Structures are given as C-alpha cells and as structure tokens.
mmCIF file of C-alpha atoms in Angstrom:
data_model
loop_
_atom_site.group_PDB
_atom_site.id
_atom_site.type_symbol
_atom_site.label_atom_id
_atom_site.label_comp_id
_atom_site.label_asym_id
_atom_site.label_seq_id
_atom_site.Cartn_x
_atom_site.Cartn_y
_atom_site.Cartn_z
ATOM 1 C CA MET A 14 0.000 0.000 0.000
ATOM 2 C CA THR A 15 1.267 3.459 -0.871
ATOM 3 C CA ALA A 16 2.015 5.899 1.927
ATOM 4 C CA HIS A 17 -0.687 8.516 2.139
ATOM 5 C CA LEU A 18 0.031 12.088 3.140
ATOM 6 C CA PHE A 19 -2.714 13.437 5.394
ATOM 7 C CA ARG A 20 -2.999 17.042 6.509
ATOM 8 C CA ARG A 21 -5.582 18.594 8.766
ATOM 9 C CA GLY A 22 -5.897 22.316 9.295
ATOM 10 C CA ASP A 23 -8.213 24.899 10.722
ATOM 11 C CA SER A 24 -8.120 27.265 7.790
ATOM 12 C CA VAL A 25 -7.018 27.673 4.226
ATOM 13 C CA ALA A 26 -4.284 29.989 5.431
ATOM 14 C CA SER A 27 -2.688 27.255 7.525
ATOM 15 C CA GLY A 28 -0.907 25.614 4.582
ATOM 16 C CA ALA A 29 -0.006 26.081 0.950
ATOM 17 C CA GLY A 30 -1.379 22.604 0.186
ATOM 18 C CA TYR A 31 -4.888 23.971 0.528
ATOM 19 C CA CYS A 32 -4.750 26.723 -2.095
ATOM 20 C CA TRP A 33 -6.102 24.475 -4.877
ATOM 21 C CA LEU A 34 -9.386 24.200 -2.929
ATOM 22 C CA ALA A 35 -10.076 27.962 -2.914
ATOM 23 C CA PRO A 36 -11.391 28.259 -6.506
ATOM 24 C CA VAL A 37 -13.377 25.051 -6.017
ATOM 25 C CA ALA A 38 -15.032 26.546 -2.932
ATOM 26 C CA GLU A 39 -15.863 29.690 -4.893
ATOM 27 C CA MET A 40 -17.429 27.617 -7.669
ATOM 28 C CA ALA A 41 -19.459 25.619 -5.163
ATOM 29 C CA ALA A 42 -20.607 28.867 -3.555
ATOM 30 C CA VAL A 43 -21.933 30.056 -6.905
ATOM 31 C CA ALA A 44 -23.611 26.709 -7.620
ATOM 32 C CA GLY A 45 -25.029 26.283 -4.111
ATOM 33 C CA GLU A 46 -28.017 28.238 -2.933
ATOM 34 C CA ASN A 47 -27.050 28.651 0.714
ATOM 35 C CA TRP A 48 -23.287 28.410 0.859
ATOM 36 C CA PRO A 49 -21.332 29.920 2.420
ATOM 37 C CA PRO A 50 -23.612 30.492 5.369
ATOM 38 C CA PRO A 51 -24.324 34.050 6.502
ATOM 39 C CA PRO A 52 -22.050 35.264 9.292
ATOM 40 C CA GLU A 53 -23.153 34.653 12.851
ATOM 41 C CA PRO A 54 -24.506 37.743 14.601
ATOM 42 C CA GLY A 55 -22.535 39.074 17.520
ATOM 43 C CA PRO A 56 -19.070 40.364 18.374
ATOM 44 C CA LEU A 57 -17.270 37.563 16.528
ATOM 45 C CA ALA A 58 -19.305 37.932 13.325
ATOM 46 C CA GLY A 59 -17.373 37.072 10.206
ATOM 47 C CA THR A 60 -14.417 35.528 12.066
ATOM 48 C CA SER A 61 -15.415 31.909 11.479
ATOM 49 C CA ARG A 62 -12.880 30.348 9.146
ATOM 50 C CA PRO A 63 -13.506 27.141 7.238
ATOM 51 C CA LYS A 64 -12.003 23.869 8.384
ATOM 52 C CA VAL A 65 -9.889 22.205 5.711
ATOM 53 C CA ALA A 66 -8.285 18.779 5.418
ATOM 54 C CA THR A 67 -6.377 17.354 2.469
ATOM 55 C CA CYS A 68 -4.663 14.127 1.596
ATOM 56 C CA THR A 69 -2.722 12.797 -1.334
ATOM 57 C CA PRO A 70 -4.014 9.290 -1.961
ATOM 58 C CA GLY A 71 -1.960 6.793 -3.861
ATOM 59 C CA THR A 72 -3.033 4.994 -7.000
ATOM 60 C CA ASP A 73 -3.049 1.473 -5.554
ATOM 61 C CA PRO A 74 -6.248 -0.491 -4.819
ATOM 62 C CA GLY A 75 -6.198 0.484 -1.113
ATOM 63 C CA SER A 76 -6.343 4.209 -1.911
ATOM 64 C CA VAL A 77 -10.133 4.411 -2.086
ATOM 65 C CA ARG A 78 -10.575 2.789 1.309
ATOM 66 C CA ALA A 79 -7.834 4.973 2.834
ATOM 67 C CA ALA A 80 -9.518 8.118 1.426
ATOM 68 C CA ARG A 81 -12.907 7.012 2.743
ATOM 69 C CA ASP A 82 -11.400 6.321 6.199
ATOM 70 C CA PHE A 83 -9.669 9.716 6.123
ATOM 71 C CA THR A 84 -12.988 11.376 5.238
ATOM 72 C CA ILE A 85 -14.918 9.655 8.030
ATOM 73 C CA ALA A 86 -12.199 10.443 10.587
ATOM 74 C CA THR A 87 -12.052 14.100 9.480
ATOM 75 C CA LEU A 88 -15.824 14.547 9.631
ATOM 76 C CA HIS A 89 -15.851 12.969 13.095
ATOM 77 C CA TRP A 90 -12.988 15.283 14.162
ATOM 78 C CA TRP A 91 -15.007 18.283 12.966
ATOM 79 C CA GLY A 92 -18.270 17.052 14.509
ATOM 80 C CA ALA A 93 -19.881 17.087 11.044
ATOM 81 C CA THR A 94 -21.362 13.602 11.030
ATOM 82 C CA ASP A 95 -24.929 14.309 9.869
ATOM 83 C CA ARG A 96 -24.258 13.122 6.317
ATOM 84 C CA ARG A 97 -21.055 11.233 6.949
ATOM 85 C CA ASP A 98 -22.150 8.115 5.066
ATOM 86 C CA ASP A 99 -23.286 10.049 1.980
ATOM 87 C CA ILE A 100 -20.039 12.036 1.936
ATOM 88 C CA ALA A 101 -17.895 8.899 2.370
ATOM 89 C CA ILE A 102 -19.677 7.164 -0.531
ATOM 90 C CA VAL A 103 -19.252 10.218 -2.764
ATOM 91 C CA VAL A 104 -15.543 10.521 -1.910
ATOM 92 C CA SER A 105 -15.176 6.830 -2.806
ATOM 93 C CA GLU A 106 -16.904 7.397 -6.146
ATOM 94 C CA LEU A 107 -14.928 10.559 -6.954
ATOM 95 C CA LEU A 108 -11.624 8.828 -6.271
ATOM 96 C CA THR A 109 -12.643 5.628 -8.077
ATOM 97 C CA ASN A 110 -13.618 7.669 -11.147
ATOM 98 C CA ALA A 111 -10.282 9.496 -11.036
ATOM 99 C CA LEU A 112 -8.356 6.224 -10.730
ATOM 100 C CA GLN A 113 -10.259 4.597 -13.600
ATOM 101 C CA HIS A 114 -10.606 7.493 -16.029
ATOM 102 C CA ALA A 115 -8.192 10.317 -15.203
ATOM 103 C CA LEU A 116 -4.759 8.769 -14.905
ATOM 104 C CA PRO A 117 -2.410 8.238 -17.867
ATOM 105 C CA GLY A 118 -2.354 4.776 -19.407
ATOM 106 C CA PRO A 119 0.385 2.170 -19.009
ATOM 107 C CA GLY A 120 3.815 3.276 -20.160
ATOM 108 C CA VAL A 121 3.009 6.986 -19.811
ATOM 109 C CA PRO A 122 4.775 8.778 -16.944
ATOM 110 C CA ARG A 123 2.425 9.758 -14.164
ATOM 111 C CA PRO A 124 2.415 13.268 -12.683
ATOM 112 C CA ARG A 125 4.280 13.723 -9.414
ATOM 113 C CA CYS A 126 1.044 14.358 -7.520
ATOM 114 C CA PRO A 127 -1.625 12.703 -9.672
ATOM 115 C CA LEU A 128 -4.538 12.853 -7.216
ATOM 116 C CA ARG A 129 -5.536 15.077 -4.311
ATOM 117 C CA LEU A 130 -8.518 14.850 -1.966
ATOM 118 C CA GLY A 131 -9.760 17.940 -0.162
ATOM 119 C CA LEU A 132 -12.484 18.417 2.422
ATOM 120 C CA ARG A 133 -13.736 21.809 3.540
ATOM 121 C CA GLN A 134 -16.361 22.544 6.174
ATOM 122 C CA GLN A 135 -17.900 25.924 6.817
ATOM 123 C CA GLY A 136 -20.944 26.131 9.037
ATOM 124 C CA PRO A 137 -23.329 23.289 8.167
ATOM 125 C CA PHE A 138 -21.802 22.750 4.702
ATOM 126 C CA VAL A 139 -19.151 20.234 3.666
ATOM 127 C CA LEU A 140 -17.370 20.334 0.331
ATOM 128 C CA CYS A 141 -15.383 17.353 -0.925
ATOM 129 C CA ALA A 142 -13.156 17.536 -3.994
ATOM 130 C CA VAL A 143 -10.800 15.298 -5.940
ATOM 131 C CA ALA A 144 -8.160 16.847 -8.205
ATOM 132 C CA ASP A 145 -6.795 14.751 -11.056
ATOM 133 C CA PRO A 146 -4.452 15.355 -14.019
ATOM 134 C CA SER A 147 -7.012 14.621 -16.761
ATOM 135 C CA GLN A 148 -8.275 17.287 -19.152
ATOM 136 C CA GLN A 149 -11.431 15.269 -19.872
ATOM 137 C CA PRO A 150 -14.602 16.449 -18.110
ATOM 138 C CA PRO A 151 -16.662 13.879 -16.225
ATOM 139 C CA VAL A 152 -19.607 12.719 -18.335
ATOM 140 C CA PRO A 153 -22.475 10.679 -16.879
ATOM 141 C CA LYS A 154 -23.080 7.457 -18.784
ATOM 142 C CA GLU A 155 -26.340 5.594 -19.277
ATOM 143 C CA PRO A 156 -25.359 2.042 -18.346
ATOM 144 C CA SER A 157 -27.621 -0.883 -19.140
ATOM 145 C CA TYR A 158 -29.032 -2.995 -16.346
ATOM 146 C CA LEU A 159 -26.284 -5.560 -16.873
ATOM 147 C CA ASP A 160 -23.337 -3.135 -16.827
ATOM 148 C CA GLU A 161 -21.182 -3.385 -13.714
ATOM 149 C CA THR A 162 -19.786 0.147 -14.048
ATOM 150 C CA GLY A 163 -20.916 3.566 -15.235
ATOM 151 C CA ARG A 164 -23.148 4.599 -12.328
ATOM 152 C CA GLY A 165 -20.661 6.650 -10.271
ATOM 153 C CA LEU A 166 -21.752 10.126 -11.382
ATOM 154 C CA HIS A 167 -25.419 9.140 -11.028
ATOM 155 C CA LEU A 168 -24.707 8.072 -7.451
ATOM 156 C CA ILE A 169 -22.851 11.330 -6.747
ATOM 157 C CA SER A 170 -25.768 13.302 -8.193
ATOM 158 C CA ALA A 171 -28.247 11.383 -6.046
ATOM 159 C CA LEU A 172 -26.354 11.791 -2.759
ATOM 160 C CA ALA A 173 -24.832 15.291 -2.996
ATOM 161 C CA ASP A 174 -26.823 18.526 -2.874
ATOM 162 C CA THR A 175 -24.908 19.671 -5.950
ATOM 163 C CA TRP A 176 -21.730 18.695 -7.750
ATOM 164 C CA GLY A 177 -19.570 19.939 -10.564
ATOM 165 C CA TYR A 178 -16.052 20.307 -11.858
ATOM 166 C CA THR A 179 -13.568 23.022 -12.658
ATOM 167 C CA THR A 180 -12.775 23.825 -16.262
ATOM 168 C CA PRO A 181 -10.108 21.315 -17.309
ATOM 169 C CA SER A 182 -6.695 22.886 -17.929
ATOM 170 C CA ASP A 183 -3.188 21.674 -18.676
ATOM 171 C CA THR A 184 -2.872 20.735 -14.986
ATOM 172 C CA GLY A 185 -6.124 18.775 -14.902
ATOM 173 C CA LYS A 186 -9.431 19.418 -13.203
ATOM 174 C CA VAL A 187 -11.183 19.146 -9.844
ATOM 175 C CA VAL A 188 -14.473 17.280 -9.443
ATOM 176 C CA TRP A 189 -16.385 18.357 -6.343
ATOM 177 C CA ALA A 190 -19.593 17.704 -4.403
ATOM 178 C CA MET A 191 -21.295 19.784 -1.730
ATOM 179 C CA PHE A 192 -23.456 18.698 1.191
ATOM 180 C CA GLY A 193 -25.634 20.699 3.572
ATOM 181 C CA GLN A 194 -27.229 19.581 6.817
ATOM 182 C CA ALA A 195 -29.074 16.278 6.835
ATOM 183 C CA ARG A 196 -32.477 16.416 5.264
ATOM 184 C CA THR A 197 -35.215 13.860 5.108
ATOM 185 C CA PRO A 198 -35.355 12.091 1.732
ATOM 186 C CA ALA A 199 -38.831 13.481 1.040
ATOM 187 C CA LEU A 200 -37.471 17.045 1.234
ATOM 188 C CA ARG A 201 -34.370 16.472 -0.921
ATOM 189 C CA ALA A 202 -34.734 18.224 -4.268
ATOM 190 C CA PRO A 203 -33.497 16.392 -7.354
ATOM 191 C CA SER A 204 -29.829 17.292 -7.467
ATOM 192 C CA CYS A 205 -29.431 16.901 -11.218
ATOM 193 C CA ALA A 206 -31.370 20.122 -11.752
ATOM 194 C CA ARG A 207 -28.764 22.091 -9.812
ATOM 195 C CA SER A 208 -25.551 20.393 -10.887
ATOM 196 C CA TRP A 209 -22.770 22.658 -12.059
ATOM 197 C CA GLY A 210 -20.654 22.091 -15.105
ATOM 198 C CA ARG A 211 -22.666 19.438 -16.920
#
C-alpha cells in the first residue's frame, strides 16, 4: 500500500497545500443556494474560518478505502457527522472515477502528484473535492441494467446537494460535491437540476 500524506488544518491559510481548494469553494458557492452560510450575529461575526483537510491518496487499490477512512475520521474530528455516510460514498466514487478514467495509461509517466482529496467545512456545509491530471470532463453514462460500471456520477448526483467540476486545464481538473445539513429524503430536491458544469 502506498504511503498517504494526510494534513488537517483549521483554515485555508494554515498551509499552501490547501490553495487548490479555494477556486473550487468559490465555484461551489456560486452553484449552491445557501453556501457559504451568513455570518453569525454578535461580536465575533465574520471571524469563522472554514475547516480544511487534504490528503494525497496513492493509486493502488487500497487508496479508495484509505480516502474514505480519512474522510470519516475528518468529519468525526469536525463534529460534522450528519451526512457522513453520503459524503464517504461520494468521496469513494470521486476517487474511483479518477483512478479509472483520469490517470495516464500504461507506459506513460504519471504526474508527481496525480490525485488530491480535499475536504472543507464551513458552518453546516461540507465540500469534498478530488483533483486529477485529466483534461477530460466527467460525463455521466447511461449504463444498461447488466453493466457493472458507469453509475458513479449518477450516485454522486443522487447523494450530494450539488456537484460539478472546474474547467479542465493543462494541470487537470477538480471534481467536487457539496453537502448541507441532513435532510429527510422526502425534502431532498433532485440534485441533477442544480448540478454545475454538466
């Protein structure tokens, strides 16, 4: 199993490894209806900084499980466990998609840091994001009933409040998903109507 670099911080300013998440958070803020939350009233208004955690998963088969475990542990650390299971499943799908579709083929040199996982919590909202080196945007497929793959983006769309991706560039792209507080399934709006970047 590849060694995984895990970092936990209290704010984006606490490390240079978090700067790639800033534009993703801005995009999610535009796509989301209620994020970031309004500042709390009182003497400390506007001083709440987001909590950020990042890791650099490997490309071996254990990477998805390690990223899921990292996500669950981080959400527990932050006390943001309302939608922990949904977020862990989505992180698994994001990373699995990146491993299957976004890495160079055999014989092609891999980038030094091919994949990154970032988690950001501000108020009741959690953003998860996976950066990969591919310039290809994620495209939902319509698998047949017998297909064993091709449902990852549909699952992400069903579990996240909204999801999207950054415009692919020569350094790759970031696919992200955002979650608010737990809601009952009857109140959850269809997320495909609000998805960003599809």
